[in-house]
Amino acid sequence: MATQVIVLNGGSSSGKSGISRCLQGVLPEPWLAVGVDTLIEAMPASMRESDGGIGFAADGGVSVGTRFRALEAAWIAGVAAMARAGAQVIVDEVFLGRAESQRRWEQALAGLEVLWVGVRCPAEVAAGRELARGDRIRGMAESQAEPVHQGVRYDLEVDTSRAESLDCALKIAAQLAR
């Protein structure tokens, strides 16, 4: 069975979005790209900074509540449904819950062929990108760089501090061809 879903997990500013765009360019079939940012942007403003929603602290910390988790579960199920309906999907994720986050995705994607990719980037490099972007809360990249990988199992890992997004995408595409 061919891979139906590619899950890219890494901290903020690690390079996942750039890899997603490059994958869409190099893979022969069309792939949809969705990410946790897609989910957050789709939520009403009232879900941001509310106790049950998602909150962003001044130091870059992220907190999620029960209402966010409920919407996230529905969104994950929807992404899985798209793949089951025949769409090939690239998921740009940040496993704030570490291995538990992966378990939620594994349950939803059960029966589908999934390629799990760790997108690594040293904290200091990600922090520099975060600063240059100017659209992220300072400290988020550094605080997420390592913890999001703890206890997570991958089929492949890439390091965006050592390779450009296109090179990482080509490495992932080569893994799919195996």
XYZ file of N, CA and C in Angstrom:
534
model
N 0.840 -1.179 0.000
C 0.000 0.000 0.000
C 0.885 1.242 0.000
N 0.533 2.215 -0.799
C 1.292 3.460 -0.881
C 0.978 4.349 0.319
N 1.934 5.175 0.668
C 1.748 6.103 1.785
C 0.620 7.074 1.459
N -0.262 7.249 2.422
C -1.400 8.145 2.258
C -1.249 9.428 3.068
N -0.464 9.350 4.146
C -0.299 10.497 5.037
C 1.177 10.619 5.424
N 1.688 11.835 5.359
C 3.015 12.157 5.863
C 2.795 13.082 7.051
N 3.272 12.689 8.215
C 3.167 13.543 9.400
C 4.546 14.115 9.684
N 4.648 15.433 9.599
C 5.872 16.154 9.921
C 5.700 16.722 11.322
N 6.521 16.300 12.261
C 6.463 16.824 13.612
C 7.751 17.550 13.942
N 7.600 18.760 14.454
C 8.741 19.537 14.901
C 8.258 20.787 15.597
N 9.160 21.450 16.277
C 8.813 22.668 16.989
C 8.546 23.823 16.049
N 8.069 24.896 16.629
C 7.831 26.128 15.887
C 9.120 26.579 15.208
N 9.006 27.055 13.985
C 10.133 27.580 13.196
C 11.195 26.537 12.875
N 10.812 25.258 12.910
C 11.779 24.202 12.592
C 11.902 23.957 11.090
N 10.945 24.438 10.297
C 11.019 24.277 8.848
C 9.977 23.357 8.250
N 8.985 22.957 9.027
C 7.961 22.023 8.537
C 7.160 22.578 7.371
N 6.762 23.837 7.454
C 5.943 24.422 6.391
C 6.701 24.506 5.070
N 7.973 24.862 5.152
C 8.796 24.907 3.940
C 8.956 23.532 3.326
N 9.140 22.523 4.159
C 9.247 21.149 3.668
C 7.930 20.731 3.025
N 6.806 21.089 3.638
C 5.489 20.742 3.068
C 5.344 21.312 1.665
N 5.676 22.591 1.507
C 5.557 23.224 0.189
C 6.473 22.553 -0.824
N 7.695 22.222 -0.401
C 8.630 21.551 -1.310
C 8.133 20.148 -1.665
N 7.584 19.430 -0.690
C 7.018 18.104 -0.985
C 5.924 18.210 -2.036
N 5.069 19.215 -1.900
C 4.005 19.388 -2.886
C 4.582 19.629 -4.286
N 5.748 20.240 -4.339
C 6.378 20.515 -5.622
C 7.101 19.325 -6.226
N 7.656 18.448 -5.390
C 8.474 17.353 -5.921
C 7.731 16.028 -6.041
N 6.661 15.853 -5.297
C 5.934 14.581 -5.388
C 5.098 14.551 -6.655
N 5.053 13.402 -7.334
C 4.365 13.340 -8.622
C 2.843 13.478 -8.524
N 2.263 13.090 -7.424
C 0.814 13.189 -7.232
C 0.499 14.417 -6.382
N -0.724 14.934 -6.478
C -1.088 16.075 -5.624
C -1.273 15.652 -4.164
N -0.718 16.425 -3.268
C -0.837 16.197 -1.828
C -1.419 17.458 -1.197
N -2.386 17.290 -0.317
C -2.914 18.400 0.466
C -1.988 18.641 1.642
N -1.792 19.901 2.007
C -0.966 20.241 3.170
C -1.856 20.942 4.199
N -1.903 20.369 5.380
C -2.661 20.955 6.482
C -1.780 20.959 7.716
N -2.079 21.837 8.633
C -1.259 21.878 9.835
C -2.029 22.395 11.024
N -1.386 22.308 12.161
C -2.009 22.775 13.389
C -2.333 24.262 13.276
N -1.537 25.014 12.521
C -1.857 26.429 12.304
C -3.178 26.582 11.551
N -3.457 25.648 10.639
C -4.732 25.653 9.911
C -5.884 25.531 10.898
N -5.743 24.605 11.841
C -6.764 24.396 12.863
C -6.944 25.653 13.705
N -5.872 26.227 14.176
C -5.946 27.408 15.046
C -6.572 28.582 14.311
N -6.216 28.775 13.046
C -6.784 29.868 12.256
C -8.269 29.673 11.993
N -8.709 28.412 11.942
C -10.122 28.123 11.690
C -10.997 28.326 12.927
N -10.373 28.345 14.092
C -11.125 28.498 15.343
C -11.578 29.942 15.521
N -12.698 30.121 16.198
C -13.120 31.490 16.497
C -12.139 32.163 17.453
N -12.066 33.470 17.379
C -11.151 34.229 18.229
C -11.390 33.939 19.708
N -12.616 33.617 20.069
C -12.929 33.346 21.474
C -12.200 32.114 22.010
N -11.735 31.238 21.112
C -11.003 30.038 21.543
C -9.548 30.348 21.879
N -9.085 31.505 21.447
C -7.713 31.898 21.757
C -7.724 32.663 23.076
N -6.818 32.317 23.903
C -6.680 32.981 25.195
C -7.848 32.718 26.138
N -8.606 31.672 25.904
C -9.659 31.293 26.853
C -9.199 30.057 27.612
N -9.769 29.840 28.781
C -9.360 28.707 29.607
C -9.540 27.370 28.899
N -10.598 27.216 28.156
C -10.847 25.945 27.480
C -10.228 25.848 26.104
N -9.716 26.961 25.599
C -9.169 27.001 24.250
C -7.671 26.807 24.222
N -7.010 27.683 23.472
C -5.551 27.635 23.368
C -5.004 28.991 23.776
N -3.956 28.957 24.572
C -3.354 30.192 25.032
C -1.869 30.231 24.740
N -1.393 31.430 24.486
C 0.021 31.638 24.186
C 0.586 32.613 25.209
N 1.525 32.149 26.009
C 2.139 32.982 27.047
C 3.194 33.897 26.438
N 3.502 34.960 27.138
C 4.485 35.929 26.662
C 5.866 35.314 26.467
N 6.161 34.210 27.181
C 7.466 33.556 27.053
C 7.481 32.468 25.982
N 6.381 32.328 25.231
C 6.314 31.330 24.168
C 5.640 30.041 24.568
N 5.266 29.915 25.817
C 4.565 28.716 26.265
C 3.176 28.623 25.649
N 2.722 27.405 25.446
C 1.399 27.163 24.865
C 0.609 26.290 25.828
N -0.636 26.686 26.100
C -1.511 25.868 26.943
C -2.782 25.563 26.156
N -3.275 24.352 26.327
C -4.499 23.963 25.634
C -5.506 23.433 26.651
N -6.769 23.750 26.398
C -7.841 23.331 27.285
C -8.724 22.271 26.658
N -9.747 21.903 27.371
C -10.623 20.809 26.937
C -11.418 21.153 25.682
N -11.837 22.386 25.516
C -12.572 22.755 24.294
C -11.661 22.674 23.073
N -10.416 23.094 23.242
C -9.452 22.969 22.149
C -9.247 21.498 21.803
N -9.037 20.658 22.811
C -8.799 19.223 22.572
C -9.986 18.590 21.838
N -11.201 18.993 22.175
C -12.380 18.439 21.498
C -12.388 18.836 20.018
N -12.107 20.098 19.735
C -12.054 20.532 18.330
C -10.874 19.897 17.604
N -9.762 19.759 18.290
C -8.592 19.120 17.698
C -8.901 17.667 17.326
N -9.594 16.955 18.205
C -9.960 15.557 17.925
C -10.841 15.473 16.683
N -11.787 16.388 16.559
C -12.656 16.408 15.378
C -11.850 16.730 14.119
N -10.912 17.656 14.239
C -10.069 18.027 13.102
C -9.185 16.867 12.673
N -8.573 16.184 13.632
C -7.731 15.025 13.322
C -8.560 13.950 12.617
N -9.767 13.702 13.121
C -10.654 12.724 12.478
C -10.993 13.166 11.058
N -11.170 14.457 10.853
C -11.446 14.981 9.521
C -10.279 14.803 8.568
N -9.072 15.040 9.053
C -7.869 14.817 8.229
C -7.783 13.345 7.848
N -8.027 12.466 8.811
C -8.002 11.019 8.532
C -9.086 10.655 7.517
N -10.253 11.267 7.624
C -11.343 10.991 6.680
C -10.954 11.422 5.261
N -10.252 12.546 5.139
C -9.796 12.974 3.806
C -8.871 11.923 3.205
N -7.956 11.398 4.025
C -7.032 10.374 3.531
C -7.795 9.098 3.162
N -8.757 8.723 3.978
C -9.549 7.521 3.671
C -10.387 7.708 2.406
N -10.742 8.952 2.096
C -11.523 9.252 0.899
C -10.657 9.336 -0.351
N -9.323 9.187 -0.182
C -8.433 9.143 -1.340
C -7.450 10.283 -1.468
N -7.546 11.295 -0.609
C -6.579 12.398 -0.667
C -5.280 11.972 0.008
N -4.188 12.385 -0.572
C -2.902 12.200 0.090
C -2.640 13.482 0.872
N -2.238 13.340 2.149
C -2.199 14.487 3.050
C -0.848 14.600 3.752
N -0.313 15.811 3.762
C 0.873 16.150 4.542
C 0.376 16.919 5.757
N 0.731 16.435 6.940
C 0.308 17.068 8.194
C 1.520 17.746 8.826
N 1.410 19.037 9.065
C 2.444 19.861 9.693
C 2.016 20.031 11.154
N 2.678 19.313 12.064
C 2.229 19.247 13.458
C 3.313 19.634 14.452
N 2.876 19.973 15.648
C 3.748 20.233 16.788
C 3.211 19.376 17.924
N 3.899 18.307 18.243
C 3.435 17.378 19.282
C 3.744 17.930 20.673
N 2.938 18.908 21.087
C 3.128 19.490 22.414
C 2.959 18.439 23.501
N 2.103 17.444 23.235
C 1.879 16.362 24.195
C 2.837 15.206 24.011
N 3.872 15.423 23.193
C 4.912 14.415 22.947
C 4.306 13.104 22.442
N 4.637 11.986 23.060
C 4.169 10.670 22.592
C 2.652 10.572 22.624
N 2.004 11.236 23.560
C 0.537 11.200 23.627
C -0.080 11.843 22.391
N 0.533 12.893 21.879
C 0.060 13.520 20.639
C 0.149 12.534 19.480
N 1.267 11.807 19.410
C 1.404 10.822 18.343
C 0.351 9.729 18.486
N 0.066 9.303 19.698
C -0.951 8.261 19.915
C -2.319 8.709 19.396
N -2.669 9.976 19.625
C -3.959 10.480 19.126
C -4.020 10.376 17.605
N -2.933 10.754 16.941
C -2.875 10.655 15.485
C -2.882 9.193 15.027
N -2.132 8.355 15.708
C -2.086 6.929 15.334
C -3.475 6.302 15.399
N -4.229 6.626 16.426
C -5.584 6.076 16.556
C -6.468 6.538 15.408
N -6.406 7.808 15.082
C -7.236 8.348 14.004
C -6.818 7.808 12.638
N -5.521 7.587 12.456
C -4.996 7.146 11.155
C -4.882 5.625 11.038
N -5.412 4.899 12.002
C -5.334 3.428 11.984
C -5.846 2.884 10.654
N -5.057 1.964 10.091
C -5.426 1.354 8.818
C -4.885 2.095 7.604
N -4.348 3.278 7.806
C -3.760 4.058 6.716
C -2.242 3.888 6.743
N -1.618 4.042 5.600
C -0.159 3.989 5.520
C 0.386 5.386 5.810
N 1.151 5.504 6.895
C 1.630 6.801 7.374
C 3.158 6.797 7.424
N 3.756 7.886 6.978
C 5.190 8.110 7.127
C 5.369 9.168 8.213
N 6.012 8.779 9.314
C 6.257 9.671 10.449
C 7.637 10.293 10.291
N 7.682 11.629 10.194
C 8.940 12.336 9.963
C 9.193 13.334 11.092
N 10.343 13.204 11.724
C 10.778 14.171 12.726
C 11.548 15.283 12.041
N 11.092 16.510 12.226
C 11.775 17.679 11.662
C 12.521 18.347 12.809
N 13.814 18.128 12.827
C 14.645 18.629 13.914
C 15.345 19.918 13.500
N 15.552 20.736 14.493
C 16.282 21.984 14.305
C 16.752 22.425 15.687
N 18.056 22.635 15.868
C 18.542 23.061 17.181
C 17.813 24.317 17.669
N 17.607 24.380 18.956
C 16.842 25.478 19.551
C 17.372 26.852 19.147
N 18.689 27.014 19.137
C 19.239 28.334 18.822
C 18.994 28.720 17.364
N 18.994 27.759 16.458
C 18.705 28.043 15.049
C 17.227 28.396 14.884
N 16.355 27.605 15.497
C 14.911 27.873 15.423
C 14.591 29.233 16.044
N 15.251 29.578 17.146
C 15.026 30.873 17.788
C 15.434 32.019 16.866
N 16.523 31.852 16.130
C 16.947 32.861 15.170
C 15.938 33.032 14.048
N 15.383 31.921 13.572
C 14.351 31.983 12.524
C 13.097 32.675 13.067
N 12.742 32.326 14.288
C 11.570 32.921 14.930
C 11.716 34.444 14.989
N 12.875 34.906 15.399
C 13.147 36.332 15.497
C 13.068 36.992 14.120
N 13.656 36.341 13.104
C 13.664 36.889 11.745
C 12.252 36.944 11.153
N 11.417 35.961 11.491
C 10.049 35.928 10.961
C 9.224 37.083 11.503
N 9.374 37.320 12.785
C 8.647 38.424 13.387
C 7.165 38.181 13.640
N 6.665 36.992 13.311
C 5.228 36.716 13.499
C 4.967 35.658 14.568
N 5.985 35.347 15.359
C 5.860 34.339 16.412
C 6.223 34.961 17.752
N 5.702 34.366 18.787
C 6.038 34.800 20.136
C 7.454 34.321 20.441
N 8.305 35.253 20.873
C 9.681 34.879 21.195
C 9.709 33.861 22.321
N 10.508 32.829 22.123
C 10.650 31.782 23.122
C 9.936 30.499 22.746
N 8.954 30.599 21.843
C 8.188 29.412 21.446
C 9.088 28.382 20.771
N 9.904 28.823 19.828
C 10.765 27.898 19.078
C 11.744 27.192 20.007
N 12.366 27.948 20.892
C 13.347 27.360 21.800
C 12.687 26.375 22.767
N 11.512 26.734 23.267
C 10.854 25.870 24.253
C 10.308 24.587 23.633
N 10.070 24.580 22.332
C 9.492 23.405 21.673
C 10.519 22.531 20.969
N 11.696 23.040 20.677
C 12.664 22.365 19.804
C 12.909 20.907 20.167
N 13.137 20.596 21.396
C 13.410 19.210 21.806
C 12.205 18.476 22.397
N 11.431 19.127 23.269
C 10.336 18.389 23.925
C 9.333 17.734 22.974
N 9.065 18.347 21.821
C 8.056 17.779 20.909
C 8.474 16.426 20.335
N 9.751 16.081 20.461
C 10.260 14.812 19.938
C 10.353 13.715 21.005
N 10.202 14.081 22.270
C 10.391 13.117 23.359
C 9.345 12.006 23.307
N 9.825 10.775 23.189
C 8.958 9.610 23.167
C 8.261 9.355 21.848
N 8.562 10.139 20.829
C 7.922 10.003 19.515
C 8.780 9.102 18.630
N 8.119 8.195 17.916
C 8.801 7.267 17.002
C 8.672 7.779 15.565
N 9.785 7.713 14.836
C 9.804 8.193 13.457
C 10.283 7.109 12.505
N 9.841 7.239 11.265
C 10.376 6.421 10.180
C 11.608 7.097 9.584
N 11.658 8.411 9.736
C 12.713 9.214 9.125
C 12.844 10.515 9.916
N 14.065 11.017 10.011
C 14.289 12.321 10.633
C 15.129 13.169 9.692
N 14.831 14.470 9.686
C 15.608 15.426 8.906
C 16.009 16.563 9.842
N 17.117 17.218 9.532
C 17.616 18.329 10.334
C 17.718 19.541 9.417
N 16.849 20.509 9.638
C 16.794 21.670 8.751
C 17.910 22.677 9.008
N 18.729 22.434 10.025
C 19.886 23.303 10.215
C 21.048 22.832 9.338
N 20.937 21.605 8.834
C 21.999 21.010 8.013
C 21.606 20.840 6.547
N 20.307 21.017 6.267
C 19.830 20.832 4.891
C 18.683 21.804 4.614
N 18.600 22.261 3.389
C 17.506 23.144 2.970
C 16.199 22.357 2.899
N 15.090 23.076 2.886
C 13.767 22.440 2.817
C 13.649 21.501 1.621
N 14.159 21.923 0.471
C 14.076 21.080 -0.721
C 14.850 19.782 -0.535
N 16.030 19.849 0.045
C 16.814 18.635 0.286
C 16.086 17.695 1.250
N 15.479 18.272 2.276
C 14.701 17.457 3.216
C 13.514 16.817 2.501
N 12.838 17.578 1.657
C 11.692 17.048 0.906
C 12.131 15.920 -0.023
N 13.276 16.077 -0.663
C 13.775 15.027 -1.553
C 14.112 13.754 -0.779
N 14.636 13.916 0.433
C 14.935 12.762 1.280
C 13.640 12.045 1.667
N 12.614 12.804 1.975
C 11.310 12.220 2.334
C 10.699 11.537 1.116
N 10.778 12.182 -0.049
C 10.251 11.605 -1.285
C 10.963 10.287 -1.612
N 12.263 10.243 -1.376
C 13.024 9.005 -1.620
C 12.544 7.899 -0.683
N 12.220 8.237 0.541
C 11.698 7.256 1.492
C 10.350 6.710 1.015
N 9.535 7.577 0.432
C 8.230 7.141 -0.080
C 8.388 6.174 -1.254
N 9.444 6.361 -2.028
C 9.664 5.536 -3.222
C 10.133 4.129 -2.876
N 10.526 3.887 -1.638
C 11.046 2.571 -1.242
C 9.952 1.542 -1.195
